């Protein structure tokens, strides 16, 4: 029995090693990245039931604003927006009044739309940051198509949504097996920034995090308040 278990453990380790070698770790490079806003439409918003709706609204706006923060090329697309899916939120449209907006009339996988393919290729970028509604259809279908075309795909797991956690987890697993990088918003920000002393760096990134990731933004607020106040209360000095 122990011998059989050892074989199983060894087999799993080898399988994981092969998978790791098949898709080597890759860092985001702001000079070779673009941002994709995919079907984050007001009508589809209510299908993202794997998130608290108030939090999810902030997540999709945070995803969209990455383009402004890091000066990335942005391509937007919608699916049947004149029907129940509706348009993109006005906040996103106002961020990028001049960015390509491909209004697909029927294609489920955005890659099947010729104008969309042309818009992506026109950016000249090979790393694509993606998020959409729903995770299992809009995000996964396009992410897999992009991987098949040789692009590096970074799926913002906080800005895609679908109707159940089971469906989300299954879709994420499917994408990961195809070499899609599953990343958080904070991970994307830090990888694009690389160094707090860069530009964009602390001066530009901390206000963004204060808006969209208050658990980190309030660290900066606390530090700023302590420096501004300039005093210690009894018992604090021994803690640092």
Tab-separated table of N, CA, C and O in Angstrom, residues 5 15 34 91 99 124 130 138 142 164 186 209:
chain	number	residue	atom	x	y	z
A	5	UNK	N	1.231	4.219	-2.864
A	5	UNK	CA	1.083	5.642	-2.545
A	5	UNK	C	2.295	6.432	-3.016
A	5	UNK	O	2.173	7.553	-3.512
A	15	UNK	N	3.872	15.168	-13.020
A	15	UNK	CA	2.839	15.831	-13.821
A	15	UNK	C	2.882	17.338	-13.609
A	15	UNK	O	2.852	18.124	-14.551
A	34	UNK	N	-1.271	45.275	-23.042
A	34	UNK	CA	-2.475	46.033	-23.358
A	34	UNK	C	-3.591	45.578	-22.441
A	34	UNK	O	-3.529	44.491	-21.850
A	91	UNK	N	-18.924	55.051	-16.663
A	91	UNK	CA	-17.640	55.410	-16.055
A	91	UNK	C	-16.468	54.891	-16.894
A	91	UNK	O	-15.432	55.553	-17.019
A	99	UNK	N	-10.771	55.178	-27.380
A	99	UNK	CA	-10.284	53.804	-27.537
A	99	UNK	C	-11.200	53.014	-28.465
A	99	UNK	O	-12.405	53.297	-28.548
A	124	UNK	N	0.080	45.975	-31.323
A	124	UNK	CA	1.446	45.469	-31.379
A	124	UNK	C	1.934	44.843	-30.092
A	124	UNK	O	3.124	44.554	-29.947
A	130	UNK	N	-6.896	40.731	-19.218
A	130	UNK	CA	-8.277	40.495	-19.629
A	130	UNK	C	-9.191	40.298	-18.427
A	130	UNK	O	-8.776	39.765	-17.392
A	138	UNK	N	-17.312	34.436	-21.878
A	138	UNK	CA	-16.630	35.568	-22.505
A	138	UNK	C	-15.130	35.582	-22.207
A	138	UNK	O	-14.310	35.715	-23.121
A	142	UNK	N	-12.281	33.698	-25.013
A	142	UNK	CA	-11.304	34.591	-25.629
A	142	UNK	C	-9.890	34.284	-25.142
A	142	UNK	O	-8.938	34.285	-25.930
A	164	UNK	N	-21.912	31.252	-10.506
A	164	UNK	CA	-21.683	30.417	-9.329
A	164	UNK	C	-20.192	30.228	-9.115
A	164	UNK	O	-19.391	30.349	-10.062
A	186	UNK	N	-4.012	43.478	-7.541
A	186	UNK	CA	-2.802	43.959	-6.862
A	186	UNK	C	-1.554	43.372	-7.513
A	186	UNK	O	-0.541	44.053	-7.677
A	209	UNK	N	-4.609	52.675	-5.301
A	209	UNK	CA	-4.858	51.612	-4.319
A	209	UNK	C	-5.768	52.089	-3.200
A	209	UNK	O	-6.589	51.325	-2.682
